[in-house]
Amino acid sequence: MLLLLYILMHLAGSSVAFDTTSENYTVSVSGKCVLTCYVSEIRSFKVLWQKIDRTNLGGNQTNNEQLTLIAFDGVVYSNKDHYRLESDYVGSYNLIIDRVNEDDQGEYQCQINTEPRKTKRIFLTVQVPPRIIDFRPNPSIISIQSGTSLTLLCRAEGTPLPRIRWRIRDIDTNRIDLIPPDNSNIWFISSVSNQFPRTVECIADNGVLPASNRVFTINVEFSPIVMINNDLIQSQLYQNITLECSVSSRPLARITWEKKGSLITENRMNNIHINQTMILNRLNLQLTNEDDFGQYNCIAENIHGRKEAMVFLLKETIVSSTTTYTSTTKKFHRYTKNSSSRLNHTRKHFRTTTTATTTTTTLVPTTTYVYIERGIYISSSSHCLQTSTQLLKLLIFIILVFRLRRFER
């Protein structure tokens, strides 16, 4: 009798249409997933949903499997509230998973209790965005002395496994040669210099949004570096002068000035912060006596050391000379004749005297014009008499020469 019943059930189960093809599903975490299962002419058979969790024991040991019943005959038995059944058309027995989480990943089976049982296997992969984890946590702010080694760690997990890349975030730094190759979760620097970037970042990305990142702020501490733009300055007495000294350090150095071993009061100094590591210090001086000239020392000091630089303030010497230029005197005469009257004419003598005073670089000429007036009296009669006398003398001279030549012949 039992054998007959078994034969009848076997014949009935073989007539049920059921797709047993395995399927793979992929869904992002927090998303919704629909696992399909279609049965044609189910008759009196029941549909069952179950999940198989496998634990990898490692080595040569067999993986441990755990079966979890989800639903049977239209009723959900799982204690997880995000499982539900859906039959949107005749013959569909779909399993809906709302708000998928990482634990939902694994193998699902849709079964019919025929003899033998028919099973459809569905493998669900849950994509998880990358998340950076710290096995040996690094603080977000790292203070390290220049010249020592530095190790930055950046490990991430997610599904699929994320890739790691590093990036320098400083705007004024573009040192591609410093960055380790992609997918390196360890960045080792054997000797950190004071030019090392202040802010670096590791980024984990597996194609599932959002990507994950971690920022490292690195303070490389170093002893002061003192820079003088002009170490030789010349000036004169009773002048105001400013000495400048630039200092780069971390932590910021204390800056002082000395002259002949004596500290100069701070009220004569002012600091200008250029950036996070550099200060421009200005020393304002009033040169009131000879002792204000000489050597000045700019001293910078922090916990890592002390450095200084020298500025020489020299007295400027003045070389002066005087050159005198004298022009020749020119006399200009002008006569006016009138037949009946004596005229008074003015004759001007122009005498020019130029005096030039020459200092080191400046020539200041001074020109003085002196006008001398003198009266000249000329009569028309005397002028005519003088002309007649000259003509008479010339005539006598010609006659004498003519007679002398005749006598010689």
Short mmCIF file of C-alpha atoms in Angstrom, two decimals:
data_model
loop_
_atom_site.label_atom_id
_atom_site.label_comp_id
_atom_site.label_asym_id
_atom_site.label_seq_id
_atom_site.Cartn_x
_atom_site.Cartn_y
_atom_site.Cartn_z
CA MET A 1 0.00 0.00 0.00
CA LEU A 2 2.78 2.39 0.89
CA LEU A 3 4.59 1.50 -2.28
CA LEU A 4 1.51 2.33 -4.31
CA LEU A 5 1.15 5.68 -2.57
CA TYR A 6 4.82 6.52 -3.26
CA ILE A 7 4.39 5.66 -6.93
CA LEU A 8 1.32 7.89 -7.21
CA MET A 9 3.11 10.85 -5.55
CA HIS A 10 6.09 10.42 -7.80
CA LEU A 11 3.90 10.44 -10.88
CA ALA A 12 2.01 13.52 -9.63
CA GLY A 13 5.25 15.44 -8.81
CA SER A 14 6.74 14.73 -12.18
CA SER A 15 3.82 16.49 -13.85
CA VAL A 16 4.50 19.81 -11.96
CA ALA A 17 6.21 22.43 -14.18
CA PHE A 18 9.04 24.05 -12.15
CA ASP A 19 12.12 25.93 -13.36
CA THR A 20 15.15 24.70 -11.43
CA THR A 21 17.72 26.86 -13.23
CA SER A 22 20.13 28.57 -10.80
CA GLU A 23 20.17 32.39 -10.84
CA ASN A 24 22.45 35.12 -9.51
CA TYR A 25 21.14 38.39 -8.14
CA THR A 26 23.09 41.52 -7.22
CA VAL A 27 21.64 44.37 -5.19
CA SER A 28 23.03 47.34 -3.31
CA VAL A 29 22.69 47.51 0.42
CA SER A 30 19.47 49.20 1.60
CA GLY A 31 17.86 48.41 -1.76
CA LYS A 32 14.95 46.11 -2.64
CA CYS A 33 15.30 42.59 -4.10
CA VAL A 34 12.71 40.29 -5.70
CA LEU A 35 13.62 36.57 -5.78
CA THR A 36 11.34 34.88 -8.35
CA CYS A 37 9.93 31.37 -8.17
CA TYR A 38 7.31 30.12 -10.66
CA VAL A 39 5.32 26.88 -10.29
CA SER A 40 2.79 25.66 -12.86
CA GLU A 41 -0.02 23.29 -11.74
CA ILE A 42 1.14 23.06 -8.16
CA ARG A 43 -1.98 21.08 -7.16
CA SER A 44 -1.72 20.02 -3.53
CA PHE A 45 2.02 20.58 -3.18
CA LYS A 46 3.50 23.31 -0.99
CA VAL A 47 6.20 25.92 -1.73
CA LEU A 48 9.00 26.49 0.76
CA TRP A 49 11.64 29.29 0.97
CA GLN A 50 14.81 28.77 2.96
CA LYS A 51 18.28 30.35 3.28
CA ILE A 52 21.58 28.51 3.58
CA ASP A 53 24.37 30.18 5.54
CA ARG A 54 27.81 28.70 5.09
CA THR A 55 30.68 29.27 7.47
CA ASN A 56 34.21 28.91 6.16
CA LEU A 57 36.19 27.01 8.80
CA GLY A 58 39.47 27.33 6.87
CA GLY A 59 42.10 24.73 6.17
CA ASN A 60 40.92 21.31 5.11
CA GLN A 61 37.77 21.43 7.27
CA THR A 62 34.36 21.14 5.65
CA ASN A 63 32.27 24.30 5.50
CA ASN A 64 29.49 24.41 8.06
CA GLU A 65 25.99 24.92 6.59
CA GLN A 66 23.00 26.29 8.48
CA LEU A 67 19.44 26.13 7.08
CA THR A 68 17.01 28.92 8.01
CA LEU A 69 13.31 28.57 7.21
CA ILE A 70 11.85 31.75 5.77
CA ALA A 71 8.34 30.85 4.52
CA PHE A 72 6.14 27.78 3.92
CA ASP A 73 2.79 27.50 2.20
CA GLY A 74 2.29 31.25 1.96
CA VAL A 75 3.23 32.01 5.58
CA VAL A 76 6.47 33.86 6.59
CA TYR A 77 8.14 32.29 9.62
CA SER A 78 11.33 34.34 9.73
CA ASN A 79 11.81 36.80 12.58
CA LYS A 80 13.16 39.36 10.13
CA ASP A 81 10.52 41.92 9.27
CA HIS A 82 11.91 42.76 5.84
CA TYR A 83 10.88 39.37 4.31
CA ARG A 84 7.49 39.04 2.58
CA LEU A 85 5.82 36.92 -0.12
CA GLU A 86 4.26 38.17 -3.34
CA SER A 87 2.05 36.47 -5.93
CA ASP A 88 1.47 39.01 -8.65
CA TYR A 89 0.11 36.41 -11.09
CA VAL A 90 -0.98 32.78 -11.04
CA GLY A 91 1.87 30.42 -10.29
CA SER A 92 4.28 33.06 -8.92
CA TYR A 93 5.66 32.56 -5.42
CA ASN A 94 8.19 35.38 -5.16
CA LEU A 95 10.19 36.29 -2.06
CA ILE A 96 10.57 40.06 -1.49
CA ILE A 97 13.47 41.41 0.62
CA ASP A 98 13.05 45.08 1.61
CA ARG A 99 15.95 47.20 2.92
CA VAL A 100 18.58 44.64 2.04
CA ASN A 101 21.50 44.46 4.47
CA GLU A 102 24.84 42.69 4.42
CA ASP A 103 23.51 39.65 6.30
CA ASP A 104 21.04 38.94 3.50
CA GLN A 105 23.84 37.89 1.19
CA GLY A 106 23.99 34.14 0.52
CA GLU A 107 22.11 31.23 -1.10
CA TYR A 108 18.30 31.04 -1.19
CA GLN A 109 16.26 27.99 -2.18
CA CYS A 110 12.73 27.76 -3.46
CA GLN A 111 11.46 24.14 -3.02
CA ILE A 112 8.36 22.10 -3.77
CA ASN A 113 7.65 19.16 -1.45
CA THR A 114 7.35 16.64 -4.22
CA GLU A 115 9.08 13.30 -4.08
CA PRO A 116 11.89 13.85 -4.81
CA ARG A 117 11.92 17.53 -3.92
CA LYS A 118 12.41 20.09 -6.65
CA THR A 119 14.71 23.00 -5.80
CA LYS A 120 15.59 26.29 -7.44
CA ARG A 121 18.82 27.88 -6.16
CA ILE A 122 19.31 31.68 -6.11
CA PHE A 123 22.61 33.29 -5.07
CA LEU A 124 22.26 36.81 -3.76
CA THR A 125 25.23 39.22 -3.68
CA VAL A 126 24.79 42.39 -1.63
CA GLN A 127 26.97 45.29 -2.77
CA VAL A 128 28.28 47.29 0.19
CA PRO A 129 29.92 50.72 -0.18
CA PRO A 130 33.51 50.92 1.01
CA ARG A 131 34.21 51.64 4.64
CA ILE A 132 37.64 52.48 6.00
CA ILE A 133 38.61 50.49 9.07
CA ASP A 134 41.58 50.90 11.38
CA PHE A 135 43.36 47.91 12.81
CA ARG A 136 46.04 50.30 14.15
CA PRO A 137 44.29 53.63 14.23
CA ASN A 138 46.15 56.75 13.14
CA PRO A 139 45.16 60.02 14.78
CA SER A 140 43.69 62.57 12.39
CA ILE A 141 46.50 65.02 13.27
CA ILE A 142 50.05 63.67 13.30
CA SER A 143 53.00 65.65 14.69
CA ILE A 144 56.40 64.30 13.67
CA GLN A 145 59.92 65.68 13.67
CA SER A 146 61.70 66.26 10.39
CA GLY A 147 64.03 63.42 9.40
CA THR A 148 62.08 60.61 11.09
CA SER A 149 60.02 57.88 9.37
CA LEU A 150 56.25 57.93 8.94
CA THR A 151 53.73 55.16 8.21
CA LEU A 152 50.16 55.91 7.13
CA LEU A 153 47.58 53.10 7.16
CA CYS A 154 44.36 52.97 5.16
CA ARG A 155 42.44 49.68 5.13
CA ALA A 156 38.90 49.35 3.82
CA GLU A 157 36.17 46.74 3.53
CA GLY A 158 33.13 46.47 1.30
CA THR A 159 31.60 44.35 -1.45
CA PRO A 160 33.23 44.12 -3.88
CA LEU A 161 36.60 44.65 -2.22
CA PRO A 162 37.54 48.35 -2.49
CA ARG A 163 40.67 49.71 -4.14
CA ILE A 164 42.80 52.26 -2.30
CA ARG A 165 44.39 55.36 -3.79
CA TRP A 166 46.21 58.28 -2.18
CA ARG A 167 45.95 61.98 -2.94
CA ILE A 168 47.74 65.15 -1.81
CA ARG A 169 45.21 67.80 -0.87
CA ASP A 170 47.59 70.77 -0.51
CA ILE A 171 46.89 73.27 -3.29
CA ASP A 172 50.49 74.49 -3.50
CA THR A 173 52.01 70.98 -3.59
CA ASN A 174 52.01 68.72 -6.62
CA ARG A 175 54.47 65.97 -5.74
CA ILE A 176 53.21 62.98 -7.72
CA ASP A 177 56.48 61.18 -7.05
CA LEU A 178 55.64 60.98 -3.35
CA ILE A 179 52.35 59.10 -3.82
CA PRO A 180 52.47 55.28 -3.53
CA PRO A 181 50.97 53.15 -6.33
CA ASP A 182 47.23 52.48 -6.45
CA ASN A 183 45.74 49.84 -4.16
CA SER A 184 48.48 50.32 -1.56
CA ASN A 185 46.94 50.49 1.88
CA ILE A 186 50.26 51.43 3.50
CA TRP A 187 52.22 54.60 2.76
CA PHE A 188 55.71 54.44 4.24
CA ILE A 189 58.03 57.48 4.21
CA SER A 190 61.55 56.68 5.41
CA SER A 191 62.53 60.30 6.14
CA VAL A 192 60.01 63.11 6.33
CA SER A 193 61.24 66.55 5.29
CA ASN A 194 59.77 69.91 6.25
CA GLN A 195 58.50 70.24 2.64
CA PHE A 196 56.27 67.17 3.05
CA PRO A 197 52.60 67.91 2.26
CA ARG A 198 50.57 68.98 5.24
CA THR A 199 47.31 67.28 4.20
CA VAL A 200 47.01 63.89 2.46
CA GLU A 201 43.99 61.70 1.84
CA CYS A 202 43.29 58.04 1.15
CA ILE A 203 40.21 57.12 -0.89
CA ALA A 204 38.51 53.70 -0.96
CA ASP A 205 36.28 52.99 -3.96
CA ASN A 206 34.56 49.83 -5.22
CA GLY A 207 32.03 51.33 -7.62
CA VAL A 208 29.25 51.43 -5.02
CA LEU A 209 28.35 54.90 -3.86
CA PRO A 210 29.39 56.59 -1.76
CA ALA A 211 33.16 56.22 -1.74
CA SER A 212 34.98 56.47 1.58
CA ASN A 213 37.93 58.66 2.45
CA ARG A 214 40.19 59.54 5.33
CA VAL A 215 42.21 62.74 5.75
CA PHE A 216 45.58 62.89 7.50
CA THR A 217 46.89 66.23 8.77
CA ILE A 218 50.66 66.04 9.19
CA ASN A 219 52.63 68.62 11.15
CA VAL A 220 56.32 68.17 10.37
CA GLU A 221 58.24 69.97 13.10
CA PHE A 222 61.71 71.39 12.43
CA SER A 223 64.24 73.83 13.84
CA PRO A 224 64.21 77.46 12.63
CA ILE A 225 65.57 78.49 9.24
CA VAL A 226 66.64 82.17 9.26
CA MET A 227 66.78 84.12 5.98
CA ILE A 228 68.10 87.67 5.43
CA ASN A 229 67.30 89.38 2.14
CA ASN A 230 69.75 92.27 2.60
CA ASP A 231 72.60 91.70 5.04
CA LEU A 232 74.54 94.90 4.23
CA ILE A 233 72.72 98.24 4.64
CA GLN A 234 74.10 101.79 4.45
CA SER A 235 72.48 104.82 6.00
CA GLN A 236 73.23 108.26 7.46
CA LEU A 237 72.83 109.67 10.90
CA TYR A 238 69.39 110.87 11.97
CA GLN A 239 67.66 108.54 9.52
CA ASN A 240 64.98 105.89 10.16
CA ILE A 241 65.90 102.40 8.97
CA THR A 242 64.16 98.98 9.01
CA LEU A 243 65.96 95.62 9.24
CA GLU A 244 64.06 92.52 8.02
CA CYS A 245 64.47 88.87 9.00
CA SER A 246 62.35 85.91 7.71
CA VAL A 247 62.06 82.75 9.83
CA SER A 248 60.54 79.40 8.83
CA SER A 249 59.88 76.83 11.60
CA ARG A 250 57.33 74.56 13.26
CA PRO A 251 56.32 75.22 15.91
CA LEU A 252 56.68 78.92 15.26
CA ALA A 253 59.92 80.32 16.64
CA ARG A 254 60.40 83.20 19.03
CA ILE A 255 62.37 85.96 17.25
CA THR A 256 64.69 88.44 18.99
CA TRP A 257 67.41 90.90 17.93
CA GLU A 258 70.78 91.46 19.58
CA LYS A 259 73.51 94.08 19.23
CA LYS A 260 76.85 93.55 20.93
CA GLY A 261 75.29 90.81 23.08
CA SER A 262 72.45 93.01 24.35
CA LEU A 263 68.80 92.26 23.58
CA ILE A 264 66.83 94.91 21.75
CA THR A 265 63.44 95.72 23.25
CA GLU A 266 60.46 94.07 21.55
CA ASN A 267 58.52 97.32 21.22
CA ARG A 268 60.81 98.19 18.30
CA MET A 269 59.82 94.99 16.43
CA ASN A 270 56.70 93.78 14.64
CA ASN A 271 55.86 90.34 13.17
CA ILE A 272 53.99 89.57 9.95
CA HIS A 273 52.69 85.98 9.58
CA ILE A 274 53.27 84.88 5.97
CA ASN A 275 51.83 81.34 6.38
CA GLN A 276 51.59 78.59 8.99
CA THR A 277 55.36 78.18 9.22
CA MET A 278 56.91 81.53 8.19
CA ILE A 279 57.15 84.89 9.98
CA LEU A 280 58.61 88.15 8.66
CA ASN A 281 60.13 90.19 11.51
CA ARG A 282 60.92 93.90 11.13
CA LEU A 283 63.20 95.90 13.43
CA ASN A 284 62.64 99.67 13.29
CA LEU A 285 65.66 101.86 14.19
CA GLN A 286 66.27 105.58 14.63
CA LEU A 287 69.94 106.38 14.03
CA THR A 288 70.69 109.08 16.59
CA ASN A 289 74.38 108.39 17.34
CA GLU A 290 77.40 106.51 16.08
CA ASP A 291 76.71 103.49 18.32
CA ASP A 292 73.61 102.68 16.31
CA PHE A 293 75.80 101.45 13.45
CA GLY A 294 77.36 98.01 13.45
CA GLN A 295 76.37 94.34 13.53
CA TYR A 296 72.83 93.19 14.39
CA ASN A 297 71.92 89.54 15.04
CA CYS A 298 68.46 88.09 14.23
CA ILE A 299 67.88 85.10 16.55
CA ALA A 300 65.10 82.48 16.16
CA GLU A 301 64.48 79.70 18.67
CA ASN A 302 61.94 76.88 19.20
CA ILE A 303 61.93 73.50 20.96
CA HIS A 304 64.01 71.92 18.17
CA GLY A 305 66.89 74.40 18.00
CA ARG A 306 68.28 77.91 17.77
CA LYS A 307 69.55 79.70 14.66
CA GLU A 308 70.72 83.24 13.94
CA ALA A 309 71.81 85.47 11.05
CA MET A 310 73.71 88.77 10.89
CA VAL A 311 72.90 92.16 9.35
CA PHE A 312 75.57 94.86 9.04
CA LEU A 313 74.44 98.49 9.26
CA LEU A 314 77.15 100.82 7.92
CA LYS A 315 77.46 104.58 8.10
CA GLU A 316 77.24 106.20 4.68
CA THR A 317 80.08 108.66 3.94
CA ILE A 318 79.47 111.95 2.05
CA VAL A 319 82.01 113.17 -0.52
CA SER A 320 81.54 116.85 -1.67
CA SER A 321 83.41 119.07 -4.18
CA THR A 322 82.87 122.58 -5.59
CA THR A 323 83.41 123.52 -9.23
CA THR A 324 83.11 127.09 -10.53
CA TYR A 325 82.44 127.82 -14.18
CA THR A 326 83.09 131.41 -15.42
CA SER A 327 82.09 132.58 -18.87
CA THR A 328 83.98 135.24 -20.82
CA THR A 329 82.67 138.74 -20.92
CA LYS A 330 81.30 139.99 -24.22
CA LYS A 331 80.69 143.61 -25.06
CA PHE A 332 78.10 144.66 -27.54
CA HIS A 333 78.24 148.22 -29.06
CA ARG A 334 75.54 149.91 -31.03
CA TYR A 335 75.72 153.42 -32.52
CA THR A 336 73.00 155.66 -33.87
CA LYS A 337 73.71 158.79 -35.82
CA ASN A 338 71.59 161.90 -36.24
CA SER A 339 72.58 164.99 -38.34
CA SER A 340 71.44 167.67 -35.90
CA SER A 341 71.46 166.31 -32.35
CA ARG A 342 73.58 164.29 -29.94
CA LEU A 343 71.99 161.06 -28.95
CA ASN A 344 72.51 159.14 -25.74
CA HIS A 345 72.83 155.42 -26.44
CA THR A 346 73.03 152.63 -23.94
CA ARG A 347 75.73 150.06 -24.21
CA LYS A 348 75.33 146.88 -22.18
CA HIS A 349 78.04 144.60 -21.00
CA PHE A 350 76.84 141.11 -20.30
CA ARG A 351 78.92 139.33 -17.72
CA THR A 352 77.82 135.86 -16.72
CA THR A 353 79.08 134.11 -13.60
CA THR A 354 78.09 130.44 -12.95
CA THR A 355 78.73 128.73 -9.64
CA ALA A 356 78.11 124.95 -9.29
CA THR A 357 78.17 123.02 -6.00
CA THR A 358 78.63 119.29 -6.48
CA THR A 359 77.93 116.67 -3.79
CA THR A 360 78.02 112.88 -4.18
CA THR A 361 75.22 112.62 -6.68
CA THR A 362 73.68 116.12 -6.93
CA LEU A 363 74.86 119.10 -8.99
CA VAL A 364 73.08 122.40 -8.21
CA PRO A 365 74.08 125.21 -10.62
CA THR A 366 73.48 128.91 -9.79
CA THR A 367 73.69 131.53 -12.54
CA THR A 368 73.89 135.31 -11.90
CA TYR A 369 73.54 137.88 -14.68
CA VAL A 370 75.16 141.29 -14.06
CA TYR A 371 74.12 144.19 -16.28
CA ILE A 372 76.47 147.22 -16.53
CA GLU A 373 75.23 150.36 -18.29
CA ARG A 374 77.51 153.14 -19.56
CA GLY A 375 76.63 156.23 -21.58
CA ILE A 376 78.40 156.98 -24.91
CA TYR A 377 78.22 160.46 -26.60
CA ILE A 378 78.90 160.74 -30.35
CA SER A 379 78.44 163.95 -32.46
CA SER A 380 77.83 164.02 -36.22
CA SER A 381 80.43 166.76 -36.92
CA SER A 382 83.32 164.97 -35.22
CA HIS A 383 82.43 161.83 -37.03
CA CYS A 384 82.61 163.60 -40.45
CA LEU A 385 85.95 165.31 -39.56
CA GLN A 386 87.54 162.07 -38.59
CA THR A 387 86.49 160.48 -41.89
CA SER A 388 87.93 163.38 -44.06
CA THR A 389 91.29 163.26 -42.30
CA GLN A 390 91.68 159.60 -42.97
CA LEU A 391 90.93 160.05 -46.70
CA LEU A 392 93.47 162.90 -47.00
CA LYS A 393 96.21 160.79 -45.45
CA LEU A 394 95.46 157.97 -47.82
CA LEU A 395 95.68 160.31 -50.87
CA ILE A 396 99.06 161.73 -49.79
CA PHE A 397 100.38 158.21 -49.30
CA ILE A 398 99.38 157.21 -52.82
CA ILE A 399 101.05 160.33 -54.38
CA LEU A 400 104.32 159.67 -52.57
CA VAL A 401 104.42 156.09 -53.72
CA PHE A 402 103.74 157.14 -57.35
CA ARG A 403 106.55 159.75 -57.38
CA LEU A 404 108.97 157.35 -55.76
CA ARG A 405 108.47 154.83 -58.56
CA ARG A 406 109.03 157.52 -61.32
CA PHE A 407 112.24 158.59 -59.62
CA GLU A 408 113.59 155.08 -59.64
CA ARG A 409 113.07 154.75 -63.35
#
